[in-house]
Tab-separated table of C-alpha atoms in Angstrom:
chain	number	residue	atom	x	y	z
Y	10	UNK	CA	-6.910	11.248	3.561
Y	11	UNK	CA	-3.892	9.239	2.565
Y	12	UNK	CA	-3.483	7.802	-0.910
Y	13	UNK	CA	-1.371	4.922	-2.186
Y	14	UNK	CA	0.303	4.807	-5.585
Y	15	UNK	CA	1.404	1.660	-7.345
Y	16	UNK	CA	3.031	2.025	-10.732
Y	17	UNK	CA	3.318	-0.362	-13.681
Y	18	UNK	CA	-0.037	-2.000	-13.259
Y	19	UNK	CA	0.921	-4.916	-15.523
Y	20	UNK	CA	4.271	-6.652	-15.086
Y	21	UNK	CA	5.352	-9.624	-17.212
Y	22	UNK	CA	8.598	-11.407	-16.493
Y	23	UNK	CA	10.289	-14.775	-16.854
Y	24	UNK	CA	10.993	-17.264	-14.107
Y	25	UNK	CA	14.172	-16.530	-12.144
Y	26	UNK	CA	13.952	-12.824	-12.963
Y	27	UNK	CA	13.961	-10.323	-10.121
Y	28	UNK	CA	10.804	-8.462	-9.212
Y	29	UNK	CA	10.387	-5.050	-7.654
Y	30	UNK	CA	7.008	-3.372	-7.208
Y	31	UNK	CA	6.864	0.228	-6.122
Y	32	UNK	CA	4.529	1.621	-3.503
Y	33	UNK	CA	4.362	5.265	-2.483
Y	34	UNK	CA	1.955	6.857	-0.082
Y	35	UNK	CA	0.971	10.398	0.752
Y	36	UNK	CA	0.370	10.413	4.517
Y	37	UNK	CA	2.957	12.224	6.642
Y	38	UNK	CA	2.253	10.722	10.051
Y	39	UNK	CA	2.909	7.340	11.596
Y	40	UNK	CA	1.992	4.503	9.256
Y	41	UNK	CA	1.629	0.760	9.210
Y	42	UNK	CA	2.362	-0.764	5.820
Y	43	UNK	CA	1.151	-3.954	4.178
Y	44	UNK	CA	1.464	-5.931	1.014
Y	45	UNK	CA	-1.411	-8.245	0.162
Y	46	UNK	CA	-1.418	-10.817	-2.624
Y	47	UNK	CA	-4.336	-12.280	-4.543
Y	48	UNK	CA	-3.544	-15.454	-6.474
Y	49	UNK	CA	-5.857	-16.329	-9.401
Y	50	UNK	CA	-9.208	-17.450	-8.074
Y	51	UNK	CA	-8.176	-17.022	-4.454
Y	52	UNK	CA	-8.832	-14.514	-1.696
Y	53	UNK	CA	-6.638	-11.604	-0.712
Y	54	UNK	CA	-4.033	-12.639	1.814
Y	55	UNK	CA	-1.312	-10.857	3.745
Y	56	UNK	CA	2.174	-11.175	2.252
Y	57	UNK	CA	4.073	-9.051	4.753
Y	58	UNK	CA	3.672	-6.069	7.029
Y	59	UNK	CA	5.660	-3.302	8.645
Y	60	UNK	CA	4.613	-2.038	12.024
Y	61	UNK	CA	7.839	-0.760	13.628
Y	62	UNK	CA	11.510	-1.666	14.022
Y	63	UNK	CA	13.715	-2.955	11.213
Y	64	UNK	CA	12.548	-1.234	8.015
Y	65	UNK	CA	13.503	-4.281	5.952
Y	66	UNK	CA	10.691	-6.752	6.349
Y	67	UNK	CA	10.760	-10.398	5.349
Y	68	UNK	CA	7.519	-12.016	4.287
Y	69	UNK	CA	6.313	-15.354	3.057
Y	70	UNK	CA	7.509	-17.074	-0.133
Y	71	UNK	CA	10.807	-15.186	-0.286
Y	72	UNK	CA	9.316	-11.703	-0.545
Y	73	UNK	CA	10.712	-8.720	1.282
Y	74	UNK	CA	9.889	-5.028	1.440
Y	75	UNK	CA	11.793	-1.983	2.590
Y	76	UNK	CA	10.227	0.984	4.318
Y	77	UNK	CA	12.020	4.201	3.414
Y	78	UNK	CA	10.380	6.909	5.482
Y	79	UNK	CA	12.092	9.805	3.704
Y	80	UNK	CA	10.749	8.601	0.379
Y	81	UNK	CA	7.293	7.593	1.659
Y	82	UNK	CA	7.892	4.243	0.008
Y	83	UNK	CA	7.422	0.563	0.795
Y	84	UNK	CA	8.666	-1.321	-2.252
Y	85	UNK	CA	8.222	-5.068	-2.577
Y	86	UNK	CA	11.024	-7.267	-3.891
Y	87	UNK	CA	11.774	-10.867	-4.719
Y	88	UNK	CA	15.193	-11.816	-6.133
Y	89	UNK	CA	14.019	-14.756	-8.236
Y	90	UNK	CA	10.367	-15.250	-9.122
Y	91	UNK	CA	8.566	-18.475	-9.856
Y	92	UNK	CA	5.577	-19.219	-12.052
Y	93	UNK	CA	3.510	-19.601	-8.879
Y	94	UNK	CA	4.105	-15.920	-8.068
Y	95	UNK	CA	1.656	-14.972	-10.803
Y	96	UNK	CA	-0.881	-12.900	-8.894
Y	97	UNK	CA	-2.109	-9.414	-8.187
Y	98	UNK	CA	-0.229	-7.522	-5.490
Y	99	UNK	CA	-1.738	-4.721	-3.431
Y	100	UNK	CA	0.050	-2.250	-1.229
Y	101	UNK	CA	-1.935	-0.870	1.714
Y	102	UNK	CA	-1.174	1.892	4.159
Y	103	UNK	CA	-2.780	2.449	7.530
Y	104	UNK	CA	-2.518	6.001	8.707
Y	105	UNK	CA	-4.722	8.127	10.918
Y	106	UNK	CA	-6.747	5.005	11.677
Y	107	UNK	CA	-7.718	4.532	8.039
Y	108	UNK	CA	-6.530	1.834	5.670
Y	109	UNK	CA	-6.011	2.767	2.032
Y	110	UNK	CA	-5.143	0.365	-0.787
Y	111	UNK	CA	-3.334	0.958	-4.043
Y	112	UNK	CA	-4.736	-0.078	-7.425
Y	113	UNK	CA	-2.622	-3.223	-7.498
Y	114	UNK	CA	0.042	-4.709	-9.742
Y	115	UNK	CA	-0.903	-7.610	-12.000
Y	116	UNK	CA	2.220	-9.791	-12.205
Y	117	UNK	CA	2.501	-12.589	-14.740
Y	118	UNK	CA	5.482	-14.929	-14.553
Y	119	UNK	CA	6.203	-16.867	-17.723
Y	120	UNK	CA	7.666	-20.354	-17.211
L	21	UNK	CA	-9.165	-20.896	3.530
L	22	UNK	CA	-9.046	-17.773	5.711
L	23	UNK	CA	-12.002	-18.432	7.984
L	24	UNK	CA	-14.105	-15.866	6.157
L	25	UNK	CA	-16.768	-17.192	3.814
L	26	UNK	CA	-18.987	-15.324	1.398
L	27	UNK	CA	-22.117	-16.354	-0.448
L	28	UNK	CA	-23.027	-16.324	-3.204
L	29	UNK	CA	-19.740	-16.345	-5.097
L	30	UNK	CA	-21.397	-15.012	-8.241
L	31	UNK	CA	-24.563	-12.977	-8.627
L	32	UNK	CA	-26.276	-11.528	-11.667
L	33	UNK	CA	-29.170	-9.195	-11.022
L	34	UNK	CA	-31.345	-6.695	-12.802
L	35	UNK	CA	-31.587	-3.087	-11.761
L	36	UNK	CA	-34.979	-3.606	-10.127
L	37	UNK	CA	-34.047	-6.692	-8.130
L	38	UNK	CA	-33.404	-6.956	-4.414
L	39	UNK	CA	-30.653	-9.311	-3.314
L	40	UNK	CA	-28.353	-9.803	-0.345
L	41	UNK	CA	-24.724	-10.750	0.041
L	42	UNK	CA	-23.706	-12.753	3.073
L	43	UNK	CA	-20.421	-12.919	4.928
L	44	UNK	CA	-19.542	-15.160	7.851
L	45	UNK	CA	-16.334	-15.266	9.858
L	46	UNK	CA	-15.254	-18.161	12.052
L	47	UNK	CA	-12.296	-16.420	13.658
L	48	UNK	CA	-13.858	-14.844	16.712
L	49	UNK	CA	-13.114	-11.366	15.389
L	50	UNK	CA	-14.890	-8.228	16.530
L	51	UNK	CA	-14.704	-6.114	13.386
L	52	UNK	CA	-16.048	-6.745	9.896
L	53	UNK	CA	-15.725	-4.787	6.680
L	54	UNK	CA	-17.259	-4.511	3.221
L	55	UNK	CA	-14.996	-3.520	0.323
L	56	UNK	CA	-15.711	-2.915	-3.354
L	57	UNK	CA	-13.049	-4.042	-5.824
L	58	UNK	CA	-13.417	-2.628	-9.333
L	59	UNK	CA	-11.026	-3.161	-12.211
L	60	UNK	CA	-8.086	-0.738	-12.243
L	61	UNK	CA	-9.255	1.042	-9.095
L	62	UNK	CA	-8.054	0.808	-5.514
L	63	UNK	CA	-10.028	-1.278	-3.100
L	64	UNK	CA	-12.781	0.936	-1.736
L	65	UNK	CA	-13.789	0.557	1.872
L	66	UNK	CA	-17.577	0.770	2.106
L	67	UNK	CA	-18.589	-0.043	5.674
L	68	UNK	CA	-16.976	-0.990	8.963
L	69	UNK	CA	-18.710	-2.727	11.830
L	70	UNK	CA	-17.209	-3.094	15.269
L	71	UNK	CA	-19.030	-5.214	17.837
L	72	UNK	CA	-22.119	-5.115	15.613
L	73	UNK	CA	-22.173	-1.330	15.529
L	74	UNK	CA	-21.583	0.512	12.272
L	75	UNK	CA	-18.608	2.744	12.872
L	76	UNK	CA	-17.785	3.827	9.355
L	77	UNK	CA	-19.805	4.554	6.234
L	78	UNK	CA	-17.757	5.984	3.406
L	79	UNK	CA	-20.352	7.915	1.449
L	80	UNK	CA	-21.884	4.783	0.022
L	81	UNK	CA	-25.189	5.229	-1.877
L	82	UNK	CA	-28.291	4.177	0.017
L	83	UNK	CA	-28.986	1.413	-2.481
L	84	UNK	CA	-26.368	-0.499	-0.470
L	85	UNK	CA	-27.615	-1.322	3.007
L	86	UNK	CA	-25.420	-3.261	5.454
L	87	UNK	CA	-26.615	-5.316	8.373
L	88	UNK	CA	-24.626	-6.930	11.155
L	89	UNK	CA	-26.893	-9.069	13.360
L	90	UNK	CA	-23.967	-10.452	15.376
L	91	UNK	CA	-20.187	-10.331	15.350
L	92	UNK	CA	-19.910	-13.377	13.065
L	93	UNK	CA	-22.293	-12.343	10.309
L	94	UNK	CA	-22.431	-9.410	7.948
L	95	UNK	CA	-24.903	-8.772	5.153
L	96	UNK	CA	-25.023	-6.314	2.308
L	97	UNK	CA	-28.544	-5.742	1.041
L	98	UNK	CA	-28.776	-4.540	-2.549
L	99	UNK	CA	-31.698	-2.662	-4.070
L	100	UNK	CA	-32.143	-0.905	-7.433
L	101	UNK	CA	-28.474	-1.100	-8.307
L	102	UNK	CA	-26.862	0.457	-11.372
L	103	UNK	CA	-24.622	-1.249	-13.949
L	104	UNK	CA	-21.637	0.675	-12.577
L	105	UNK	CA	-22.117	-1.178	-9.291
L	106	UNK	CA	-20.866	-4.340	-10.992
L	107	UNK	CA	-17.705	-5.335	-9.126
L	108	UNK	CA	-16.189	-7.834	-6.743
L	109	UNK	CA	-17.474	-7.264	-3.223
L	110	UNK	CA	-15.099	-8.392	-0.537
L	111	UNK	CA	-15.787	-9.011	3.100
L	112	UNK	CA	-12.997	-8.902	5.666
L	113	UNK	CA	-12.661	-9.272	9.398
L	114	UNK	CA	-10.070	-8.359	11.998
L	115	UNK	CA	-9.636	-8.866	15.720
L	116	UNK	CA	-10.567	-5.279	16.440
L	117	UNK	CA	-11.236	-2.391	14.130
L	118	UNK	CA	-8.224	-0.650	12.694
L	119	UNK	CA	-8.560	2.394	14.880
L	120	UNK	CA	-7.842	0.390	18.000
L	121	UNK	CA	-4.584	-1.307	17.212
L	122	UNK	CA	-2.657	-2.965	14.423
L	123	UNK	CA	-4.851	-5.599	12.900
L	124	UNK	CA	-4.302	-7.907	10.020
L	125	UNK	CA	-7.440	-8.205	7.939
L	126	UNK	CA	-8.604	-11.589	6.738
L	127	UNK	CA	-10.490	-11.496	3.486
L	128	UNK	CA	-13.216	-13.678	2.079
L	129	UNK	CA	-13.192	-14.875	-1.540
L	130	UNK	CA	-15.640	-12.197	-2.647
L	131	UNK	CA	-18.928	-12.086	-4.504
L	132	UNK	CA	-18.657	-11.251	-8.194
L	133	UNK	CA	-21.700	-9.034	-8.843
L	134	UNK	CA	-22.986	-8.189	-12.301
L	135	UNK	CA	-25.826	-5.701	-12.657
L	136	UNK	CA	-27.642	-5.820	-15.968
């Protein structure tokens, strides 16, 4: 079964700083890749997804992620964060018809 | 608001109690899921229902018993739980189950369960 690794569980940064969250997975076959976000007190919601095509994916709220197949990675980036980006971010990988989530990154943006 | 609702939002129960969690989706989806979200652990998929048929059960203890009476409703019946079962239980739905095609999952707000 595939597994998903997210490093640096807690990230604290100031507004306007750049954010990059790493996501690595273990499955060697065809994958679909997702980033979900959970704002404080809210439900999990899809931030962006990769299914096929351009490996650089643009999502909502200025987020993007790049699929690098050779590195089994799907890192999430945002050039300039805002206080409202404070949330928990989960990477998920669908492979072999199973969806696996990472442990999440708790991101706190200080105004 | 995702179109997936869960009740109750918070539940405190003793180890000998019987309770049920309810999930309802208003999206016309065919697949529904129960997840367990514990602190510092990945989301754990518990059960998958597709067209009211249970298609996946990931080695979940029998003290958790799911029920899907129709494609819009999903229950999780709880009986003689343990303190380590305390967690956030999330319900999700998708157009079809993941094995069929790409499907975005829509999540409910979760039920925060505390077992004393």
